[in-house]
Amino acid sequence: MSDVPFGFGPSDRDRDRDEDRNPDRRPGEGPQDPFGMSGFGFPGMPGTGGPGGFDVNQLGQMLTQLGQMLSQAQSSGGGPVNYDLAAQMARQQLAATTSSLTGAQRAAVSDAVKLAELWLDTATAFPSGATSTQAWSASEWVNASLPTWKRLCDPVAQRVSGAWLEAMPEEMRNAAGPMLAMLSQMGGLAFGSQLGHGLAQLAAEVLTSSEIGIPLGPDRVAALLPENIEKFTKDLDRPASEVMIYLAAREAAHHRLFIHVPWLKERLLGAVEQYARGIRVDASRIEELARGIDPANPAAIQEAMQSGLFTPETTPEQKAALARLETLLALVEGWVDAVVADAVGERLPGAAALRETLRRRRASGGPAEQTFATVVGLELRPRRLRAAAELWRLLGEQRGLDGREALWEHPDLIPTAEDLDDPAGFVGRAELGDPIAELEKLAAREQAAKTEDPPAGDEPTDTEGGDEGDQPPPAPTG
């Protein structure tokens, strides 16, 4: 786990660490303290980009904006995150640095994806997954990705906002009364403010819709951000068209995998939800709050939130969910890495250099991973990317494209974290067998379990018993 999510943490966190992540960020800028007033971006407030100090001439504007935000909080549905505010803040922050895309930029994206799809046909048994291609500006990326961000952020935000309330003594909850509802609204605004800042930063740097390992946009839409790709290309010694085609191949490969492996996206999002369910708050800290803070004083409660009093603990459930998430992401990114290398390796002179650049960007935690970690509290980082890419490469050589892709038929067939420790050993196992046969074994095992477990009160018949029925079915291999 990286930075604790949604503003839970000490107010004196390590600023040098934040600046190392983004050296261009000005002091006080960004979502470091979203429960403080600076998190809402009020004009003239310290830390919001004003000329310093409180500007009395902008007091009316600030109060008007505050009233609009509170009104918006009441009409936003009462969710854990105010996504309307997040989208509005992100678009406002991006307005000064982005522009409308040109026809030439959109045509370049379309041509790159078409060429990449042709090359991918020879490198994977999965057919094309995208039915349309789009070029997005940074603001368009915010709009298109927001539904997926809701699914990623809601579980964690819901648990973070509710964990401290669940641990609070009942008498304190009764004493707080209506203050709790107000704090919930303010929490939704604070979370939305932090998410808005994070989305604006990420939108200015992300290259494709699938850069974090999950396609963030609509299904079957391959999308690239040409303005960001142009900035990314400036630091590389490669032609812009070559970089565009390579990124288009990665985007198209992600869509092929996620469309033709229907359980994959839900499994990844489920790991995030399992991580969120593991969030716990130490009840003894709540008792400390009850002794020292007046529940009728929202400023005191806000100060306690910023002091780290409610910082969630990392639980064993969270560690297990995070391990599953990292392994699955490594398998996804490793497959894409191996397939794209096979598809473009002999066609693009700089493919090897681009592959290494993007490997380092993903494995070391690029802008996408850093922003996601700050916003949600998770690092979507495939730490075993190289091992996973080697495993899929070896599988392709030994089993062919159809045999390699058949392992994605069921989640029980894909390699485990232990298999990534020894890719050659996994590929060379004699019992790996035929994945379709393994699926048939799984189905037979499930059917046998149903047959051997009759409803309560029923006596098993002779056909349901027997010596063979007393033995557990063999575990699936692979």
GROMACS .gro file of C-alpha atoms in nm:
model
  478
    1MET     CA    1   0.000   0.000   0.000
    2SER     CA    2   0.119   0.347  -0.079
    3ASP     CA    3  -0.006   0.679   0.058
    4VAL     CA    4  -0.319   0.633   0.267
    5PRO     CA    5  -0.622   0.720   0.056
    6PHE     CA    6  -0.843   1.027   0.049
    7GLY     CA    7  -0.659   1.248   0.292
    8PHE     CA    8  -0.627   1.010   0.586
    9GLY     CA    9  -0.280   1.066   0.723
   10PRO     CA   10  -0.066   1.313   0.911
   11SER     CA   11  -0.089   1.672   0.803
   12ASP     CA   12   0.289   1.707   0.827
   13ARG     CA   13   0.356   1.430   0.575
   14ASP     CA   14   0.688   1.426   0.393
   15ARG     CA   15   0.665   1.713   0.145
   16ASP     CA   16   1.000   1.623  -0.006
   17ARG     CA   17   0.856   1.287  -0.107
   18ASP     CA   18   0.562   1.456  -0.277
   19GLU     CA   19   0.796   1.692  -0.459
   20ASP     CA   20   1.014   1.401  -0.571
   21ARG     CA   21   0.710   1.249  -0.736
   22ASN     CA   22   0.624   1.570  -0.917
   23PRO     CA   23   0.903   1.830  -0.907
   24ASP     CA   24   0.686   2.078  -1.098
   25ARG     CA   25   0.424   2.089  -0.823
   26ARG     CA   26   0.424   2.411  -0.625
   27PRO     CA   27   0.424   2.393  -0.243
   28GLY     CA   28   0.071   2.345  -0.114
   29GLU     CA   29  -0.064   2.242  -0.454
   30GLY     CA   30  -0.247   1.916  -0.500
   31PRO     CA   31  -0.444   1.680  -0.279
   32GLN     CA   32  -0.210   1.649   0.018
   33ASP     CA   33  -0.465   1.783   0.270
   34PRO     CA   34  -0.809   1.746   0.117
   35PHE     CA   35  -0.994   1.798   0.446
   36GLY     CA   36  -0.837   2.140   0.476
   37MET     CA   37  -0.977   2.441   0.296
   38SER     CA   38  -0.684   2.440   0.054
   39GLY     CA   39  -0.811   2.114  -0.090
   40PHE     CA   40  -1.114   2.286  -0.238
   41GLY     CA   41  -0.920   2.534  -0.448
   42PHE     CA   42  -1.081   2.851  -0.314
   43PRO     CA   43  -0.933   3.165  -0.472
   44GLY     CA   44  -0.717   3.374  -0.245
   45MET     CA   45  -0.667   3.102   0.014
   46PRO     CA   46  -0.310   3.002   0.103
   47GLY     CA   47  -0.193   2.701  -0.092
   48THR     CA   48  -0.447   2.745  -0.374
   49GLY     CA   49  -0.224   2.927  -0.612
   50GLY     CA   50  -0.308   3.280  -0.495
   51PRO     CA   51  -0.044   3.550  -0.454
   52GLY     CA   52  -0.008   3.464  -0.083
   53GLY     CA   53  -0.213   3.551   0.221
   54PHE     CA   54  -0.590   3.598   0.242
   55ASP     CA   55  -0.736   3.833  -0.019
   56VAL     CA   56  -1.029   4.022   0.141
   57ASN     CA   57  -1.148   4.141  -0.201
   58GLN     CA   58  -1.216   3.778  -0.299
   59LEU     CA   59  -1.407   3.690   0.017
   60GLY     CA   60  -1.744   3.718  -0.156
   61GLN     CA   61  -1.632   3.499  -0.441
   62MET     CA   62  -1.502   3.240  -0.196
   63LEU     CA   63  -1.826   3.232   0.003
   64THR     CA   64  -2.031   3.207  -0.314
   65GLN     CA   65  -1.825   2.913  -0.431
   66LEU     CA   66  -1.857   2.747  -0.090
   67GLY     CA   67  -2.234   2.786  -0.102
   68GLN     CA   68  -2.248   2.635  -0.450
   69MET     CA   69  -2.035   2.341  -0.341
   70LEU     CA   70  -2.249   2.270  -0.033
   71SER     CA   71  -2.561   2.290  -0.248
   72GLN     CA   72  -2.402   2.053  -0.495
   73ALA     CA   73  -2.315   1.813  -0.212
   74GLN     CA   74  -2.682   1.798  -0.110
   75SER     CA   75  -2.792   1.717  -0.466
   76SER     CA   76  -2.512   1.472  -0.553
   77GLY     CA   77  -2.686   1.166  -0.414
   78GLY     CA   78  -2.490   1.140  -0.089
   79GLY     CA   79  -2.226   0.902  -0.222
   80PRO     CA   80  -1.882   0.865  -0.067
   81VAL     CA   81  -1.723   1.080  -0.341
   82ASN     CA   82  -1.867   1.387  -0.511
   83TYR     CA   83  -1.783   1.291  -0.869
   84ASP     CA   84  -1.952   1.598  -1.018
   85LEU     CA   85  -1.710   1.815  -0.825
   86ALA     CA   86  -1.416   1.589  -0.923
   87ALA     CA   87  -1.495   1.617  -1.294
   88GLN     CA   88  -1.555   1.993  -1.271
   89MET     CA   89  -1.227   2.058  -1.090
   90ALA     CA   90  -1.029   1.837  -1.327
   91ARG     CA   91  -1.168   2.009  -1.635
   92GLN     CA   92  -1.107   2.354  -1.490
   93GLN     CA   93  -0.748   2.267  -1.404
   94LEU     CA   94  -0.688   2.127  -1.754
   95ALA     CA   95  -0.855   2.412  -1.942
   96ALA     CA   96  -0.545   2.630  -1.944
   97THR     CA   97  -0.308   2.360  -2.070
   98THR     CA   98  -0.507   2.161  -2.326
   99SER     CA   99  -0.660   2.246  -2.659
  100SER     CA  100  -0.895   2.088  -2.909
  101LEU     CA  101  -0.742   1.814  -3.118
  102THR     CA  102  -0.685   1.867  -3.487
  103GLY     CA  103  -0.811   1.649  -3.767
  104ALA     CA  104  -0.455   1.542  -3.840
  105GLN     CA  105  -0.405   1.421  -3.483
  106ARG     CA  106  -0.726   1.218  -3.491
  107ALA     CA  107  -0.635   1.069  -3.829
  108ALA     CA  108  -0.289   0.971  -3.702
  109VAL     CA  109  -0.443   0.781  -3.410
  110SER     CA  110  -0.690   0.603  -3.637
  111ASP     CA  111  -0.421   0.501  -3.886
  112ALA     CA  112  -0.189   0.379  -3.610
  113VAL     CA  113  -0.455   0.156  -3.453
  114LYS     CA  114  -0.554   0.010  -3.791
  115LEU     CA  115  -0.193  -0.083  -3.868
  116ALA     CA  116  -0.136  -0.219  -3.517
  117GLU     CA  117  -0.446  -0.440  -3.544
  118LEU     CA  118  -0.313  -0.595  -3.867
  119TRP     CA  119   0.020  -0.676  -3.702
  120LEU     CA  120  -0.147  -0.817  -3.389
  121ASP     CA  121  -0.344  -1.067  -3.599
  122THR     CA  122  -0.024  -1.267  -3.643
  123ALA     CA  123   0.080  -1.248  -3.276
  124THR     CA  124  -0.229  -1.364  -3.085
  125ALA     CA  125  -0.522  -1.599  -3.133
  126PHE     CA  126  -0.758  -1.337  -2.988
  127PRO     CA  127  -0.934  -1.140  -3.264
  128SER     CA  128  -0.968  -0.764  -3.253
  129GLY     CA  129  -1.146  -0.640  -2.943
  130ALA     CA  130  -1.198  -0.274  -3.033
  131THR     CA  131  -1.476  -0.174  -3.272
  132SER     CA  132  -1.396   0.198  -3.275
  133THR     CA  133  -1.091   0.420  -3.238
  134GLN     CA  134  -1.084   0.761  -3.073
  135ALA     CA  135  -0.830   1.034  -3.007
  136TRP     CA  136  -0.892   1.200  -2.672
  137SER     CA  137  -0.787   1.531  -2.530
  138ALA     CA  138  -0.709   1.534  -2.159
  139SER     CA  139  -1.059   1.663  -2.076
  140GLU     CA  140  -1.220   1.398  -2.295
  141TRP     CA  141  -1.021   1.134  -2.108
  142VAL     CA  142  -1.163   1.263  -1.778
  143ASN     CA  143  -1.521   1.239  -1.906
  144ALA     CA  144  -1.475   0.896  -2.064
  145SER     CA  145  -1.290   0.738  -1.770
  146LEU     CA  146  -1.507   0.869  -1.485
  147PRO     CA  147  -1.750   0.571  -1.477
  148THR     CA  148  -1.459   0.331  -1.424
  149TRP     CA  149  -1.303   0.558  -1.163
  150LYS     CA  150  -1.631   0.538  -0.972
  151ARG     CA  151  -1.599   0.162  -0.956
  152LEU     CA  152  -1.237   0.186  -0.847
  153CYS     CA  153  -1.280   0.462  -0.590
  154ASP     CA  154  -1.621   0.392  -0.435
  155PRO     CA  155  -1.526   0.076  -0.239
  156VAL     CA  156  -1.222   0.236  -0.079
  157ALA     CA  157  -1.388   0.572  -0.015
  158GLN     CA  158  -1.694   0.404   0.135
  159ARG     CA  159  -1.484   0.202   0.376
  160VAL     CA  160  -1.254   0.491   0.467
  161SER     CA  161  -1.546   0.724   0.538
  162GLY     CA  162  -1.736   0.461   0.735
  163ALA     CA  163  -1.457   0.281   0.920
  164TRP     CA  164  -1.405   0.551   1.182
  165LEU     CA  165  -1.782   0.587   1.232
  166GLU     CA  166  -1.822   0.212   1.292
  167ALA     CA  167  -1.548   0.219   1.555
  168MET     CA  168  -1.688   0.527   1.730
  169PRO     CA  169  -1.861   0.456   2.065
  170GLU     CA  170  -2.239   0.466   2.037
  171GLU     CA  171  -2.274   0.744   2.293
  172MET     CA  172  -2.045   0.962   2.089
  173ARG     CA  173  -2.243   0.896   1.772
  174ASN     CA  174  -2.561   0.995   1.954
  175ALA     CA  175  -2.400   1.311   2.087
  176ALA     CA  176  -2.272   1.412   1.744
  177GLY     CA  177  -2.619   1.376   1.592
  178PRO     CA  178  -2.669   1.590   1.282
  179MET     CA  179  -2.299   1.676   1.275
  180LEU     CA  180  -2.226   1.330   1.133
  181ALA     CA  181  -2.448   1.393   0.830
  182MET     CA  182  -2.275   1.724   0.768
  183LEU     CA  183  -1.934   1.562   0.799
  184SER     CA  184  -2.042   1.298   0.548
  185GLN     CA  185  -2.131   1.569   0.297
  186MET     CA  186  -1.806   1.750   0.362
  187GLY     CA  187  -1.620   1.420   0.325
  188GLY     CA  188  -1.779   1.367  -0.016
  189LEU     CA  189  -1.665   1.713  -0.119
  190ALA     CA  190  -1.316   1.653   0.016
  191PHE     CA  191  -1.283   1.319  -0.160
  192GLY     CA  192  -1.416   1.472  -0.482
  193SER     CA  193  -1.170   1.757  -0.455
  194GLN     CA  194  -0.879   1.521  -0.410
  195LEU     CA  195  -0.992   1.298  -0.696
  196GLY     CA  196  -1.034   1.603  -0.919
  197HIS     CA  197  -0.676   1.713  -0.855
  198GLY     CA  198  -0.551   1.360  -0.916
  199LEU     CA  199  -0.745   1.317  -1.240
  200ALA     CA  200  -0.619   1.649  -1.374
  201GLN     CA  201  -0.259   1.550  -1.309
  202LEU     CA  202  -0.307   1.204  -1.456
  203ALA     CA  203  -0.498   1.331  -1.761
  204ALA     CA  204  -0.204   1.554  -1.849
  205GLU     CA  205   0.035   1.256  -1.861
  206VAL     CA  206  -0.154   0.935  -1.948
  207LEU     CA  207  -0.092   0.800  -2.299
  208THR     CA  208  -0.372   0.548  -2.362
  209SER     CA  209  -0.698   0.438  -2.204
  210SER     CA  210  -0.539   0.119  -2.070
  211GLU     CA  211  -0.217   0.257  -1.921
  212ILE     CA  212  -0.297   0.158  -1.561
  213GLY     CA  213  -0.358  -0.200  -1.675
  214ILE     CA  214  -0.737  -0.171  -1.695
  215PRO     CA  215  -0.914  -0.002  -1.990
  216LEU     CA  216  -1.066   0.304  -1.827
  217GLY     CA  217  -1.290   0.405  -2.116
  218PRO     CA  218  -1.593   0.239  -2.272
  219ASP     CA  219  -1.568  -0.122  -2.383
  220ARG     CA  220  -1.434  -0.184  -2.734
  221VAL     CA  221  -1.307   0.175  -2.772
  222ALA     CA  222  -0.933   0.199  -2.841
  223ALA     CA  223  -0.828   0.548  -2.735
  224LEU     CA  224  -0.497   0.735  -2.739
  225LEU     CA  225  -0.411   1.087  -2.621
  226PRO     CA  226  -0.202   1.242  -2.904
  227GLU     CA  227  -0.105   1.559  -2.715
  228ASN     CA  228   0.041   1.358  -2.428
  229ILE     CA  229   0.209   1.119  -2.670
  230GLU     CA  230   0.377   1.414  -2.840
  231LYS     CA  231   0.516   1.532  -2.506
  232PHE     CA  232   0.627   1.177  -2.423
  233THR     CA  233   0.803   1.143  -2.761
  234LYS     CA  234   1.015   1.454  -2.704
  235ASP     CA  235   1.222   1.264  -2.447
  236LEU     CA  236   1.282   0.972  -2.685
  237ASP     CA  237   1.516   0.938  -2.977
  238ARG     CA  238   1.249   0.782  -3.197
  239PRO     CA  239   1.017   0.913  -3.473
  240ALA     CA  240   0.676   1.024  -3.352
  241SER     CA  241   0.494   0.788  -3.589
  242GLU     CA  242   0.688   0.490  -3.452
  243VAL     CA  243   0.599   0.575  -3.093
  244MET     CA  244   0.232   0.621  -3.189
  245ILE     CA  245   0.214   0.280  -3.358
  246TYR     CA  246   0.383   0.105  -3.066
  247LEU     CA  247   0.140   0.259  -2.816
  248ALA     CA  248  -0.152   0.179  -3.046
  249ALA     CA  249  -0.042  -0.186  -3.049
  250ARG     CA  250  -0.040  -0.194  -2.668
  251GLU     CA  251  -0.383  -0.033  -2.651
  252ALA     CA  252  -0.530  -0.272  -2.908
  253ALA     CA  253  -0.371  -0.572  -2.735
  254HIS     CA  254  -0.528  -0.474  -2.402
  255HIS     CA  255  -0.872  -0.458  -2.565
  256ARG     CA  256  -0.827  -0.797  -2.729
  257LEU     CA  257  -0.745  -0.952  -2.393
  258PHE     CA  258  -1.018  -0.785  -2.187
  259ILE     CA  259  -1.294  -0.836  -2.444
  260HIS     CA  260  -1.220  -1.203  -2.505
  261VAL     CA  261  -1.151  -1.284  -2.138
  262PRO     CA  262  -1.481  -1.163  -1.990
  263TRP     CA  263  -1.399  -1.254  -1.629
  264LEU     CA  264  -1.075  -1.052  -1.623
  265LYS     CA  265  -1.198  -0.696  -1.562
  266GLU     CA  266  -1.441  -0.805  -1.292
  267ARG     CA  267  -1.167  -1.003  -1.120
  268LEU     CA  268  -0.939  -0.697  -1.112
  269LEU     CA  269  -1.213  -0.469  -0.982
  270GLY     CA  270  -1.310  -0.737  -0.733
  271ALA     CA  271  -0.957  -0.735  -0.592
  272VAL     CA  272  -0.993  -0.360  -0.528
  273GLU     CA  273  -1.324  -0.422  -0.352
  274GLN     CA  274  -1.167  -0.697  -0.140
  275TYR     CA  275  -0.888  -0.459  -0.048
  276ALA     CA  276  -1.146  -0.201   0.060
  277ARG     CA  277  -1.334  -0.450   0.276
  278GLY     CA  278  -1.014  -0.507   0.471
  279ILE     CA  279  -0.986  -0.143   0.585
  280ARG     CA  280  -1.005  -0.118   0.963
  281VAL     CA  281  -0.962   0.165   1.213
  282ASP     CA  282  -0.825   0.107   1.562
  283ALA     CA  283  -1.114   0.157   1.807
  284SER     CA  284  -0.876   0.278   2.077
  285ARG     CA  285  -0.802   0.584   1.866
  286ILE     CA  286  -1.172   0.660   1.849
  287GLU     CA  287  -1.191   0.638   2.227
  288GLU     CA  288  -0.905   0.885   2.242
  289LEU     CA  289  -1.107   1.117   2.021
  290ALA     CA  290  -1.412   1.078   2.244
  291ARG     CA  291  -1.214   1.188   2.549
  292GLY     CA  292  -1.046   1.488   2.394
  293ILE     CA  293  -1.275   1.638   2.128
  294ASP     CA  294  -1.609   1.814   2.148
  295PRO     CA  295  -1.834   1.643   1.888
  296ALA     CA  296  -2.019   1.971   1.837
  297ASN     CA  297  -1.699   2.133   1.713
  298PRO     CA  298  -1.646   2.031   1.346
  299ALA     CA  299  -1.314   2.215   1.333
  300ALA     CA  300  -1.174   1.993   1.606
  301ILE     CA  301  -1.292   1.677   1.431
  302GLN     CA  302  -1.145   1.799   1.103
  303GLU     CA  303  -0.812   1.862   1.278
  304ALA     CA  304  -0.820   1.509   1.420
  305MET     CA  305  -0.875   1.368   1.072
  306GLN     CA  306  -0.573   1.552   0.939
  307SER     CA  307  -0.356   1.454   1.235
  308GLY     CA  308  -0.361   1.086   1.141
  309LEU     CA  309  -0.588   0.980   1.427
  310PHE     CA  310  -0.808   0.780   1.188
  311THR     CA  311  -0.531   0.642   0.965
  312PRO     CA  312  -0.649   0.293   0.858
  313GLU     CA  313  -0.429   0.000   0.949
  314THR     CA  314  -0.296  -0.239   0.685
  315THR     CA  315  -0.471  -0.568   0.755
  316PRO     CA  316  -0.387  -0.924   0.643
  317GLU     CA  317  -0.695  -0.917   0.421
  318GLN     CA  318  -0.564  -0.610   0.243
  319LYS     CA  319  -0.220  -0.762   0.194
  320ALA     CA  320  -0.373  -1.077   0.043
  321ALA     CA  321  -0.599  -0.878  -0.189
  322LEU     CA  322  -0.309  -0.659  -0.295
  323ALA     CA  323  -0.094  -0.964  -0.371
  324ARG     CA  324  -0.370  -1.109  -0.591
  325LEU     CA  325  -0.412  -0.776  -0.767
  326GLU     CA  326  -0.040  -0.739  -0.838
  327THR     CA  327  -0.011  -1.094  -0.972
  328LEU     CA  328  -0.308  -1.052  -1.205
  329LEU     CA  329  -0.180  -0.716  -1.328
  330ALA     CA  330   0.161  -0.869  -1.393
  331LEU     CA  331   0.000  -1.145  -1.599
  332VAL     CA  332  -0.201  -0.891  -1.800
  333GLU     CA  333   0.092  -0.658  -1.861
  334GLY     CA  334   0.328  -0.948  -1.928
  335TRP     CA  335   0.093  -1.090  -2.190
  336VAL     CA  336   0.056  -0.752  -2.360
  337ASP     CA  337   0.432  -0.699  -2.348
  338ALA     CA  338   0.505  -1.038  -2.507
  339VAL     CA  339   0.234  -1.012  -2.773
  340VAL     CA  340   0.329  -0.658  -2.879
  341ALA     CA  341   0.698  -0.750  -2.893
  342ASP     CA  342   0.611  -1.039  -3.126
  343ALA     CA  343   0.382  -0.824  -3.339
  344VAL     CA  344   0.606  -0.521  -3.395
  345GLY     CA  345   0.955  -0.646  -3.310
  346GLU     CA  346   1.072  -0.692  -3.668
  347ARG     CA  347   0.864  -0.408  -3.811
  348LEU     CA  348   0.969  -0.112  -3.593
  349PRO     CA  349   1.344  -0.043  -3.562
  350GLY     CA  350   1.304   0.111  -3.217
  351ALA     CA  351   1.066  -0.151  -3.076
  352ALA     CA  352   1.318  -0.293  -2.829
  353ALA     CA  353   1.403   0.051  -2.689
  354LEU     CA  354   1.036   0.148  -2.660
  355ARG     CA  355   0.959  -0.181  -2.491
  356GLU     CA  356   1.225  -0.121  -2.227
  357THR     CA  357   1.114   0.240  -2.173
  358LEU     CA  358   0.753   0.140  -2.112
  359ARG     CA  359   0.857  -0.153  -1.894
  360ARG     CA  360   1.046   0.082  -1.666
  361ARG     CA  361   0.762   0.334  -1.670
  362ARG     CA  362   0.519   0.064  -1.555
  363ALA     CA  363   0.739  -0.132  -1.318
  364SER     CA  364   0.892   0.167  -1.138
  365GLY     CA  365   0.561   0.345  -1.093
  366GLY     CA  366   0.499   0.604  -1.361
  367PRO     CA  367   0.261   0.898  -1.333
  368ALA     CA  368  -0.044   0.674  -1.363
  369GLU     CA  369   0.058   0.449  -1.075
  370GLN     CA  370   0.166   0.736  -0.852
  371THR     CA  371  -0.155   0.930  -0.899
  372PHE     CA  372  -0.372   0.623  -0.850
  373ALA     CA  373  -0.182   0.537  -0.531
  374THR     CA  374  -0.240   0.885  -0.392
  375VAL     CA  375  -0.609   0.892  -0.482
  376VAL     CA  376  -0.716   0.537  -0.395
  377GLY     CA  377  -0.436   0.415  -0.168
  378LEU     CA  378  -0.335   0.132  -0.402
  379GLU     CA  379  -0.043   0.088  -0.636
  380LEU     CA  380  -0.157  -0.073  -0.960
  381ARG     CA  381   0.196  -0.182  -1.033
  382PRO     CA  382   0.287  -0.511  -1.206
  383ARG     CA  383   0.600  -0.581  -1.003
  384ARG     CA  384   0.659  -0.915  -1.178
  385LEU     CA  385   0.618  -0.783  -1.532
  386ARG     CA  386   0.943  -0.923  -1.672
  387ALA     CA  387   0.885  -1.269  -1.529
  388ALA     CA  388   0.528  -1.272  -1.660
  389ALA     CA  389   0.638  -1.161  -2.008
  390GLU     CA  390   0.897  -1.440  -2.017
  391LEU     CA  391   0.638  -1.695  -1.905
  392TRP     CA  392   0.393  -1.598  -2.182
  393ARG     CA  393   0.673  -1.596  -2.439
  394LEU     CA  394   0.778  -1.946  -2.345
  395LEU     CA  395   0.419  -2.067  -2.348
  396GLY     CA  396   0.374  -1.929  -2.699
  397GLU     CA  397   0.683  -2.108  -2.821
  398GLN     CA  398   0.587  -2.442  -2.666
  399ARG     CA  399   0.208  -2.449  -2.705
  400GLY     CA  400   0.143  -2.209  -2.992
  401LEU     CA  401  -0.089  -1.911  -2.987
  402ASP     CA  402  -0.408  -2.111  -2.936
  403GLY     CA  403  -0.259  -2.310  -2.650
  404ARG     CA  404  -0.122  -2.002  -2.479
  405GLU     CA  405  -0.449  -1.808  -2.505
  406ALA     CA  406  -0.647  -2.111  -2.383
  407LEU     CA  407  -0.505  -2.057  -2.034
  408TRP     CA  408  -0.722  -1.743  -2.010
  409GLU     CA  409  -1.038  -1.956  -2.043
  410HIS     CA  410  -1.077  -1.983  -1.665
  411PRO     CA  411  -0.914  -1.799  -1.371
  412ASP     CA  412  -0.808  -2.130  -1.218
  413LEU     CA  413  -0.588  -2.205  -1.519
  414ILE     CA  414  -0.372  -1.893  -1.522
  415PRO     CA  415  -0.027  -1.898  -1.358
  416THR     CA  416   0.008  -1.808  -0.991
  417ALA     CA  417   0.256  -1.587  -0.810
  418GLU     CA  418   0.465  -1.898  -0.737
  419ASP     CA  419   0.470  -1.981  -1.108
  420LEU     CA  420   0.621  -1.640  -1.180
  421ASP     CA  421   0.917  -1.741  -0.963
  422ASP     CA  422   1.000  -2.013  -1.216
  423PRO     CA  423   0.846  -1.942  -1.560
  424ALA     CA  424   1.044  -2.217  -1.731
  425GLY     CA  425   0.937  -2.468  -1.468
  426PHE     CA  426   0.569  -2.380  -1.517
  427VAL     CA  427   0.593  -2.411  -1.895
  428GLY     CA  428   0.785  -2.737  -1.875
  429ARG     CA  429   0.554  -2.915  -1.632
  430ALA     CA  430   0.441  -3.242  -1.789
  431GLU     CA  431   0.105  -3.220  -1.617
  432LEU     CA  432   0.020  -2.882  -1.770
  433GLY     CA  433  -0.187  -3.074  -2.021
  434ASP     CA  434  -0.469  -2.943  -2.232
  435PRO     CA  435  -0.648  -2.637  -2.083
  436ILE     CA  436  -0.981  -2.746  -2.232
  437ALA     CA  437  -0.943  -3.084  -2.067
  438GLU     CA  438  -0.863  -2.907  -1.742
  439LEU     CA  439  -1.187  -2.708  -1.772
  440GLU     CA  440  -1.378  -3.032  -1.823
  441LYS     CA  441  -1.216  -3.168  -1.507
  442LEU     CA  442  -1.323  -2.858  -1.317
  443ALA     CA  443  -1.682  -2.896  -1.440
  444ALA     CA  444  -1.684  -3.265  -1.346
  445ARG     CA  445  -1.545  -3.183  -1.004
  446GLU     CA  446  -1.817  -2.924  -0.941
  447GLN     CA  447  -2.086  -3.166  -1.057
  448ALA     CA  448  -1.947  -3.440  -0.834
  449ALA     CA  449  -1.949  -3.204  -0.536
  450LYS     CA  450  -2.318  -3.128  -0.596
  451THR     CA  451  -2.402  -3.498  -0.626
  452GLU     CA  452  -2.214  -3.588  -0.308
  453ASP     CA  453  -2.387  -3.314  -0.105
  454PRO     CA  454  -2.761  -3.409  -0.101
  455PRO     CA  455  -3.018  -3.175   0.058
  456ALA     CA  456  -3.057  -3.194   0.436
  457GLY     CA  457  -3.271  -3.489   0.544
  458ASP     CA  458  -3.215  -3.691   0.227
  459GLU     CA  459  -3.038  -4.025   0.255
  460PRO     CA  460  -2.774  -4.092  -0.012
  461THR     CA  461  -2.858  -4.370  -0.255
  462ASP     CA  462  -2.624  -4.653  -0.347
  463THR     CA  463  -2.519  -4.466  -0.659
  464GLU     CA  464  -2.425  -4.160  -0.454
  465GLY     CA  465  -2.197  -4.350  -0.222
  466GLY     CA  466  -1.929  -4.609  -0.283
  467ASP     CA  467  -1.558  -4.616  -0.235
  468GLU     CA  468  -1.485  -4.382  -0.520
  469GLY     CA  469  -1.719  -4.118  -0.380
  470ASP     CA  470  -1.521  -4.118  -0.055
  471GLN     CA  471  -1.210  -3.992  -0.234
  472PRO     CA  472  -1.173  -3.621  -0.316
  473PRO     CA  473  -1.159  -3.546  -0.689
  474PRO     CA  474  -0.810  -3.474  -0.824
  475ALA     CA  475  -0.704  -3.109  -0.812
  476PRO     CA  476  -0.687  -2.936  -1.151
  477THR     CA  477  -0.341  -2.903  -1.296
  478GLY     CA  478  -0.189  -2.595  -1.455
   0.00000   0.00000   0.00000
